[in-house]
Amino acid sequence: MQICIIRDTAFIPENCQITAIKAKEFGYNIKFCKQLSAKYPQNILLNVALIGNKLFCKEADVATEIKEYCTEHNIEIINVNQGYTKCSTLVLSNKAIVTADPSISEAATEQGIEVLKIAPGYIVLDDADYGFIGGASGVIGDTVYFFGDIHTHPDHREILCFLTKHNMKYFSLYSGPMNDIGGFVYLEKQE
């Protein structure tokens, strides 16, 4: 939750200079935001899900810099009740997501996005009752990488069928239960 990439811009807390240096090496424009806190809601300033030209988030708690960027670049902000929007959403494409969260599911469906709604839980998150599918996965190209074995989730068959339907492959990075590590951000060289 220390970086948010929207198009060619990396939003980074002002105290994360090493992250900013790395993002700049890849050619991203850097916008600094205020420092994050470990407590909710100050820890969700960058926790947003970009799906096509729509930014799903708990708007009241998102960094001002992100909201201003969206306004300037005609990205529609879709408000949801879930503050951990990115953590709660596995974005497969501009037209398909996987989530257990009802507010994200409803909002995405209203926007014409196909949603696979899965059961909450079954994902480990230290010091919490359970983790989220977005925090337990990441996408590079046409492959979803799961932190743990996707077959340990009770909805694994539905998830794998949904991936196939949307021409996505998958790879479980290790055996055992899925773990919410906060997901990952894939940096691509910007031109």
Short mmCIF file of C-alpha atoms in Angstrom, two decimals:
data_model
loop_
_atom_site.label_atom_id
_atom_site.label_comp_id
_atom_site.label_asym_id
_atom_site.label_seq_id
_atom_site.Cartn_x
_atom_site.Cartn_y
_atom_site.Cartn_z
CA MET A 1 0.00 0.00 0.00
CA GLN A 2 3.04 2.22 -0.48
CA ILE A 3 2.55 2.88 -4.18
CA CYS A 4 -0.37 3.39 -6.51
CA ILE A 5 0.15 3.34 -10.26
CA ILE A 6 -2.37 5.12 -12.48
CA ARG A 7 -1.31 5.14 -16.11
CA ASP A 8 2.17 6.73 -16.22
CA THR A 9 2.07 8.20 -12.72
CA ALA A 10 3.19 6.68 -9.42
CA PHE A 11 1.59 8.02 -6.25
CA ILE A 12 3.94 7.48 -3.34
CA PRO A 13 3.94 8.60 0.32
CA GLU A 14 6.52 11.33 0.92
CA ASN A 15 8.51 9.11 3.29
CA CYS A 16 9.02 6.33 0.69
CA GLN A 17 11.97 7.80 -1.20
CA ILE A 18 13.44 4.44 -2.27
CA THR A 19 10.12 3.46 -3.86
CA ALA A 20 10.07 6.81 -5.66
CA ILE A 21 13.61 6.31 -6.98
CA LYS A 22 12.71 2.86 -8.35
CA ALA A 23 9.51 4.10 -9.99
CA LYS A 24 11.37 7.03 -11.53
CA GLU A 25 13.99 4.61 -12.98
CA PHE A 26 11.11 2.96 -14.86
CA GLY A 27 10.03 6.33 -16.23
CA TYR A 28 6.98 6.99 -14.07
CA ASN A 29 5.98 10.51 -13.13
CA ILE A 30 6.09 10.80 -9.34
CA LYS A 31 3.43 12.44 -7.22
CA PHE A 32 4.08 12.48 -3.51
CA CYS A 33 1.22 12.09 -1.05
CA LYS A 34 1.15 12.58 2.68
CA GLN A 35 2.72 9.92 4.85
CA LEU A 36 0.67 6.81 5.57
CA SER A 37 -0.19 5.64 9.05
CA ALA A 38 -0.59 2.06 10.20
CA LYS A 39 -4.15 2.80 11.36
CA TYR A 40 -7.32 2.83 9.29
CA PRO A 41 -8.28 5.02 7.43
CA GLN A 42 -4.85 6.68 7.11
CA ASN A 43 -3.46 3.42 5.71
CA ILE A 44 -5.79 3.34 2.68
CA LEU A 45 -4.82 6.61 0.99
CA LEU A 46 -3.47 4.68 -2.02
CA ASN A 47 -5.72 1.61 -1.84
CA VAL A 48 -7.69 2.03 -5.07
CA ALA A 49 -8.62 -0.25 -7.98
CA LEU A 50 -8.30 1.15 -11.49
CA ILE A 51 -10.60 -0.74 -13.84
CA GLY A 52 -10.47 0.73 -17.30
CA ASN A 53 -11.20 4.44 -16.99
CA LYS A 54 -12.87 4.08 -13.59
CA LEU A 55 -11.23 4.33 -10.18
CA PHE A 56 -12.99 2.33 -7.47
CA CYS A 57 -12.25 3.51 -3.94
CA LYS A 58 -13.60 4.80 -0.66
CA GLU A 59 -13.44 8.34 -2.00
CA ALA A 60 -13.47 10.22 1.32
CA ASP A 61 -10.25 8.49 2.42
CA VAL A 62 -8.23 8.50 -0.81
CA ALA A 63 -5.22 10.78 -1.25
CA THR A 64 -6.17 14.21 -2.57
CA GLU A 65 -3.46 13.91 -5.24
CA ILE A 66 -5.15 10.82 -6.69
CA LYS A 67 -8.56 12.51 -6.80
CA GLU A 68 -7.07 15.60 -8.48
CA TYR A 69 -5.27 13.42 -11.04
CA CYS A 70 -8.49 11.59 -11.86
CA THR A 71 -10.35 14.87 -12.36
CA GLU A 72 -7.58 16.21 -14.63
CA HIS A 73 -7.43 12.99 -16.68
CA ASN A 74 -11.16 12.23 -16.98
CA ILE A 75 -11.04 9.12 -14.82
CA GLU A 76 -14.39 8.56 -13.16
CA ILE A 77 -14.25 7.93 -9.43
CA ILE A 78 -16.66 5.24 -8.25
CA ASN A 79 -17.24 5.37 -4.49
CA VAL A 80 -17.53 2.06 -2.61
CA ASN A 81 -17.83 1.23 1.09
CA GLN A 82 -14.68 -0.95 1.12
CA GLY A 83 -11.60 1.07 2.06
CA TYR A 84 -9.25 -1.74 1.06
CA THR A 85 -10.49 -1.63 -2.52
CA LYS A 86 -7.29 -2.75 -4.26
CA CYS A 87 -6.72 -5.49 -1.70
CA SER A 88 -10.30 -6.70 -2.19
CA THR A 89 -10.22 -6.78 -6.00
CA LEU A 90 -8.45 -9.01 -8.47
CA VAL A 91 -8.61 -7.00 -11.71
CA LEU A 92 -8.36 -9.30 -14.73
CA SER A 93 -9.11 -6.67 -17.37
CA ASN A 94 -11.08 -3.50 -17.99
CA LYS A 95 -14.17 -5.71 -18.13
CA ALA A 96 -13.72 -8.39 -15.45
CA ILE A 97 -12.89 -8.63 -11.73
CA VAL A 98 -13.00 -11.10 -8.86
CA THR A 99 -14.04 -9.93 -5.39
CA ALA A 100 -15.76 -11.05 -2.21
CA ASP A 101 -16.85 -7.51 -1.33
CA PRO A 102 -20.55 -6.72 -1.89
CA SER A 103 -20.10 -2.95 -2.40
CA ILE A 104 -17.37 -3.43 -5.01
CA SER A 105 -19.37 -6.17 -6.72
CA GLU A 106 -22.51 -4.03 -6.90
CA ALA A 107 -20.70 -0.90 -8.10
CA ALA A 108 -18.72 -2.79 -10.75
CA THR A 109 -21.82 -4.57 -12.03
CA GLU A 110 -23.59 -1.20 -12.31
CA GLN A 111 -20.64 0.00 -14.44
CA GLY A 112 -20.99 -2.94 -16.84
CA ILE A 113 -18.02 -4.87 -15.46
CA GLU A 114 -18.36 -8.63 -15.18
CA VAL A 115 -17.88 -9.73 -11.57
CA LEU A 116 -17.15 -13.12 -10.10
CA LYS A 117 -18.32 -12.82 -6.50
CA ILE A 118 -16.52 -15.30 -4.25
CA ALA A 119 -16.91 -16.30 -0.62
CA PRO A 120 -15.08 -14.07 1.87
CA GLY A 121 -12.29 -15.59 3.92
CA TYR A 122 -10.09 -18.61 3.25
CA ILE A 123 -7.13 -16.28 2.73
CA VAL A 124 -4.60 -15.76 5.52
CA LEU A 125 -3.76 -12.23 6.71
CA ASP A 126 -1.62 -11.82 9.82
CA ASP A 127 -3.41 -10.11 12.72
CA ALA A 128 -6.78 -10.22 10.92
CA ASP A 129 -9.68 -12.65 10.65
CA TYR A 130 -8.97 -13.14 6.95
CA GLY A 131 -7.36 -11.57 3.90
CA PHE A 132 -8.53 -10.57 0.44
CA ILE A 133 -8.16 -11.96 -3.08
CA GLY A 134 -6.47 -8.81 -4.46
CA GLY A 135 -3.86 -8.90 -1.72
CA ALA A 136 -3.26 -12.59 -2.37
CA SER A 137 -2.63 -12.19 -6.10
CA GLY A 138 -1.20 -10.03 -8.85
CA VAL A 139 -1.37 -9.90 -12.64
CA ILE A 140 1.41 -9.68 -15.19
CA GLY A 141 0.22 -9.82 -18.78
CA ASP A 142 -2.19 -12.71 -19.18
CA THR A 143 -1.17 -14.53 -15.98
CA VAL A 144 -2.52 -14.26 -12.45
CA TYR A 145 0.01 -15.12 -9.75
CA PHE A 146 -1.44 -16.38 -6.48
CA PHE A 147 0.43 -16.20 -3.18
CA GLY A 148 -0.40 -19.75 -2.14
CA ASP A 149 -2.35 -22.52 -3.79
CA ILE A 150 -5.58 -21.28 -5.40
CA HIS A 151 -7.00 -24.79 -4.94
CA THR A 152 -7.23 -24.15 -1.18
CA HIS A 153 -10.03 -21.61 -1.77
CA PRO A 154 -13.51 -23.19 -1.79
CA ASP A 155 -14.40 -21.24 -4.94
CA HIS A 156 -11.27 -22.27 -6.83
CA ARG A 157 -13.21 -24.03 -9.61
CA GLU A 158 -15.31 -20.93 -10.28
CA ILE A 159 -12.23 -18.70 -10.13
CA LEU A 160 -10.28 -20.88 -12.57
CA CYS A 161 -13.26 -21.09 -14.98
CA PHE A 162 -13.59 -17.29 -14.83
CA LEU A 163 -9.88 -16.91 -15.61
CA THR A 164 -10.23 -19.25 -18.59
CA LYS A 165 -13.31 -17.36 -19.81
CA HIS A 166 -11.22 -14.16 -19.83
CA ASN A 167 -8.18 -15.80 -21.49
CA MET A 168 -6.08 -15.66 -18.33
CA LYS A 169 -3.61 -18.25 -17.07
CA TYR A 170 -2.62 -18.73 -13.46
CA PHE A 171 0.34 -19.75 -11.38
CA SER A 172 0.34 -20.61 -7.67
CA LEU A 173 3.64 -19.34 -6.27
CA TYR A 174 3.80 -21.91 -3.48
CA SER A 175 1.76 -24.67 -1.88
CA GLY A 176 -0.42 -24.18 1.15
CA PRO A 177 -3.14 -21.66 1.95
CA MET A 178 -3.37 -18.38 0.09
CA ASN A 179 -1.81 -15.39 1.89
CA ASP A 180 -2.74 -11.74 1.60
CA ILE A 181 0.64 -10.01 1.35
CA GLY A 182 -0.89 -6.80 -0.01
CA GLY A 183 -0.52 -7.86 -3.63
CA PHE A 184 2.26 -6.57 -5.82
CA VAL A 185 2.76 -3.76 -8.28
CA TYR A 186 4.29 -4.61 -11.63
CA LEU A 187 6.37 -1.73 -12.96
CA GLU A 188 6.71 -1.50 -16.74
CA LYS A 189 9.26 0.66 -18.47
CA GLN A 190 7.53 3.91 -19.50
CA GLU A 191 8.48 5.59 -22.76
#
